[in-house]
Amino acid sequence: DMIADVSNGISWVLDRVDALGGDKRKVVVIGQSAGAHLAATAILRQTEWLARSPNTWSPGSISKFIGISGVYAPDDPQLIEHFHRQGLYKSVFWSIMEAGFTGSRASEALPRASPVSMLHEQAVRQSVHILPPVMLCHGEADSSAPPEQSRTFANALRGVGVSVAEHYYAGKTHTDPFVTDPILGRDILLDDIVNSIFGRRVEPFDEKPLIPRIFVSLARKFVPF
């Protein structure tokens, strides 16, 4: 189970960060695309697991969650239709999400893997006070994971009292913020992440382009994301 794997990974870090020279009070979980979905789901699901097993890690031990270009409502029928049109066919999507190849278990499986829907679960709502602050980043031109996913999740989080910051990047696709922009020497996403972690504005990380812009523009025409 991928959610359990992510949870175990976070637990491993929290258990060993001090011994490795880190600060247990400053652990930030960052995920992009499917990683953002898995990390958000793991953090929310951990509130339920913590209630059953108090000796496991607490979401309150994380100083912040940062989600980049994520999907947070996989049970949204409009999102499923969008994926289908983009080539992630319903049968494949349902299979990935453990809803059965025909979607026969969709009504059961998808909400359990939907951070937005999980915020309506009693076990999660009772523990929202231990959830870390959240920052959501998304390209406005993202056709793989529409930016409405971040907006919907942000509204749901605020609805239960979780602190949320949002950053949207005009004209940026699914991969621009963490692939194209750094290659071109304009890493706006990294600047926002560092500023959020340190709680203040820091010197931008802009550097010289790694390759000429014309090659990046050409590559963007063929990238499916």
C-alpha positions as semicolon CSV with decimal commas, in nm:
position;residue;x (nm);y (nm);z (nm)
1;D;0,000;0,000;0,000
2;M;0,157;0,325;-0,118
3;I;-0,005;0,535;0,155
4;A;0,141;0,308;0,424
5;D;0,481;0,323;0,251
6;V;0,478;0,704;0,262
7;S;0,368;0,699;0,625
8;N;0,647;0,458;0,713
9;G;0,896;0,681;0,531
10;I;0,788;0,986;0,731
11;S;0,810;0,780;1,049
12;W;1,164;0,670;0,960
13;V;1,274;1,032;0,915
14;L;1,113;1,151;1,239
15;D;1,274;0,866;1,433
16;R;1,623;0,935;1,298
17;V;1,644;1,303;1,208
18;D;1,812;1,404;1,535
19;A;2,073;1,131;1,505
20;L;2,144;1,244;1,148
21;G;2,208;1,602;1,257
22;G;1,869;1,745;1,168
23;D;1,607;1,923;1,374
24;K;1,298;1,717;1,450
25;R;1,099;2,038;1,490
26;K;1,167;2,142;1,130
27;V;1,065;1,841;0,920
28;V;0,884;1,953;0,604
29;V;0,705;1,703;0,379
30;I;0,699;1,800;0,011
31;G;0,529;1,611;-0,271
32;Q;0,472;1,679;-0,641
33;S;0,190;1,545;-0,860
34;A;0,109;1,190;-0,742
35;G;0,360;1,249;-0,462
36;A;0,155;1,545;-0,339
37;H;-0,157;1,327;-0,337
38;L;0,017;1,041;-0,157
39;A;0,178;1,268;0,103
40;A;-0,145;1,458;0,174
41;T;-0,339;1,134;0,203
42;A;-0,075;0,977;0,430
43;I;-0,074;1,278;0,664
44;L;-0,454;1,284;0,691
45;R;-0,484;0,908;0,724
46;Q;-0,221;0,916;0,999
47;T;-0,468;1,099;1,222
48;E;-0,684;0,786;1,210
49;W;-0,392;0,547;1,263
50;L;-0,261;0,758;1,551
51;A;-0,594;0,725;1,732
52;R;-0,563;0,346;1,708
53;S;-0,191;0,330;1,784
54;P;-0,072;0,620;2,002
55;N;0,293;0,512;1,976
56;T;0,314;0,593;1,605
57;W;0,412;0,934;1,465
58;S;0,184;1,235;1,482
59;P;0,108;1,476;1,194
60;G;0,174;1,745;1,453
61;S;0,542;1,646;1,436
62;I;0,562;1,785;1,082
63;S;0,631;2,157;1,062
64;K;0,470;2,197;0,717
65;F;0,327;2,011;0,418
66;I;0,396;2,152;0,072
67;G;0,199;2,011;-0,220
68;I;0,305;2,087;-0,578
69;S;0,075;2,027;-0,879
70;G;-0,120;1,770;-0,681
71;V;-0,448;1,582;-0,718
72;Y;-0,652;1,603;-0,400
73;A;-1,001;1,494;-0,506
74;P;-0,966;1,177;-0,715
75;D;-1,332;1,100;-0,645
76;D;-1,443;1,409;-0,837
77;P;-1,632;1,283;-1,147
78;Q;-1,522;1,588;-1,348
79;L;-1,157;1,509;-1,273
80;I;-1,204;1,146;-1,378
81;E;-1,358;1,262;-1,706
82;H;-1,068;1,506;-1,753
83;F;-0,814;1,226;-1,701
84;H;-1,006;1,006;-1,947
85;R;-0,989;1,276;-2,214
86;Q;-0,616;1,321;-2,146
87;G;-0,550;0,949;-2,201
88;L;-0,561;0,817;-1,846
89;Y;-0,864;0,602;-1,922
90;K;-1,121;0,534;-1,655
91;S;-1,048;0,163;-1,639
92;V;-0,679;0,232;-1,580
93;F;-0,749;0,506;-1,326
94;W;-0,993;0,288;-1,133
95;S;-0,743;0,003;-1,130
96;I;-0,466;0,229;-0,998
97;M;-0,696;0,361;-0,727
98;E;-0,805;0,008;-0,626
99;A;-1,163;0,071;-0,737
100;G;-1,180;-0,234;-0,961
101;F;-1,118;-0,238;-1,336
102;T;-1,482;-0,146;-1,401
103;G;-1,502;0,109;-1,121
104;S;-1,736;-0,118;-0,926
105;R;-1,572;-0,015;-0,599
106;A;-1,525;0,352;-0,688
107;S;-1,779;0,484;-0,438
108;E;-1,590;0,304;-0,161
109;A;-1,227;0,326;-0,269
110;L;-1,196;0,675;-0,418
111;P;-1,318;0,879;-0,116
112;R;-1,079;0,683;0,106
113;A;-0,795;0,807;-0,114
114;S;-0,930;1,161;-0,151
115;P;-0,779;1,421;0,086
116;V;-1,078;1,651;0,022
117;S;-1,328;1,380;0,116
118;M;-1,117;1,260;0,408
119;L;-1,158;1,599;0,572
120;H;-1,526;1,509;0,614
121;E;-1,446;1,187;0,801
122;Q;-1,517;1,205;1,173
123;A;-1,183;1,052;1,273
124;V;-0,994;1,313;1,072
125;R;-1,211;1,609;1,170
126;Q;-1,157;1,527;1,537
127;S;-0,781;1,557;1,487
128;V;-0,747;1,857;1,255
129;H;-0,585;2,052;1,538
130;I;-0,269;1,841;1,496
131;L;-0,243;1,890;1,118
132;P;0,056;2,100;1,005
133;P;0,028;2,426;0,806
134;V;-0,006;2,366;0,432
135;M;0,130;2,538;0,124
136;L;-0,011;2,448;-0,218
137;C;0,165;2,541;-0,544
138;H;0,020;2,492;-0,891
139;G;0,070;2,602;-1,250
140;E;-0,234;2,774;-1,395
141;A;-0,178;2,602;-1,733
142;D;-0,151;2,254;-1,581
143;S;-0,355;2,019;-1,801
144;S;-0,246;1,704;-1,617
145;A;-0,365;1,799;-1,270
146;P;-0,592;2,104;-1,303
147;P;-0,516;2,388;-1,060
148;E;-0,875;2,367;-0,937
149;Q;-0,756;2,062;-0,741
150;S;-0,536;2,282;-0,522
151;R;-0,807;2,545;-0,484
152;T;-1,063;2,282;-0,381
153;F;-0,823;2,129;-0,128
154;A;-0,729;2,470;0,011
155;N;-1,095;2,559;0,065
156;A;-1,161;2,224;0,233
157;L;-0,861;2,270;0,465
158;R;-0,964;2,621;0,560
159;G;-1,315;2,492;0,623
160;V;-1,183;2,281;0,912
161;G;-0,941;2,542;1,042
162;V;-0,610;2,439;0,884
163;S;-0,371;2,719;0,787
164;V;-0,317;2,726;0,409
165;A;-0,106;2,936;0,172
166;E;-0,155;2,916;-0,205
167;H;0,078;2,998;-0,494
168;Y;-0,037;2,983;-0,856
169;Y;0,191;3,040;-1,152
170;A;0,045;3,199;-1,464
171;G;0,117;3,010;-1,786
172;K;0,300;2,726;-1,608
173;T;0,229;2,363;-1,695
174;H;0,249;2,051;-1,478
175;T;0,627;2,028;-1,506
176;D;0,733;2,390;-1,566
177;P;0,778;2,492;-1,199
178;F;1,024;2,214;-1,114
179;V;1,177;2,119;-1,452
180;T;1,159;2,396;-1,713
181;D;1,203;2,696;-1,484
182;P;1,517;2,565;-1,306
183;I;1,671;2,477;-1,643
184;L;1,609;2,835;-1,756
185;G;1,756;2,973;-1,433
186;R;1,431;3,113;-1,292
187;D;1,333;2,885;-1,005
188;I;1,029;3,069;-0,868
189;L;0,892;2,755;-0,704
190;L;1,212;2,699;-0,507
191;D;1,208;3,062;-0,396
192;D;0,851;3,023;-0,266
193;I;0,934;2,697;-0,087
194;V;1,244;2,837;0,081
195;N;1,064;3,156;0,182
196;S;0,783;2,947;0,331
197;I;1,017;2,719;0,524
198;F;1,225;3,003;0,667
199;G;0,926;3,229;0,719
200;R;1,093;3,524;0,549
201;R;1,211;3,642;0,210
202;V;1,553;3,507;0,116
203;E;1,782;3,586;-0,173
204;P;1,640;3,435;-0,498
205;F;1,812;3,129;-0,636
206;D;1,808;3,250;-0,996
207;E;2,104;3,121;-1,194
208;K;2,222;3,119;-1,552
209;P;2,020;2,900;-1,794
210;L;2,159;2,548;-1,830
211;I;2,074;2,534;-2,200
212;P;1,950;2,786;-2,458
213;R;1,581;2,877;-2,427
214;I;1,507;2,764;-2,784
215;F;1,580;2,400;-2,688
216;V;1,355;2,423;-2,384
217;S;1,074;2,573;-2,595
218;L;1,113;2,288;-2,845
219;A;1,109;2,023;-2,572
220;R;0,791;2,169;-2,418
221;K;0,606;2,097;-2,742
222;F;0,665;1,724;-2,695
223;V;0,632;1,684;-2,319
224;P;0,294;1,515;-2,254
225;F;0,246;1,701;-1,927
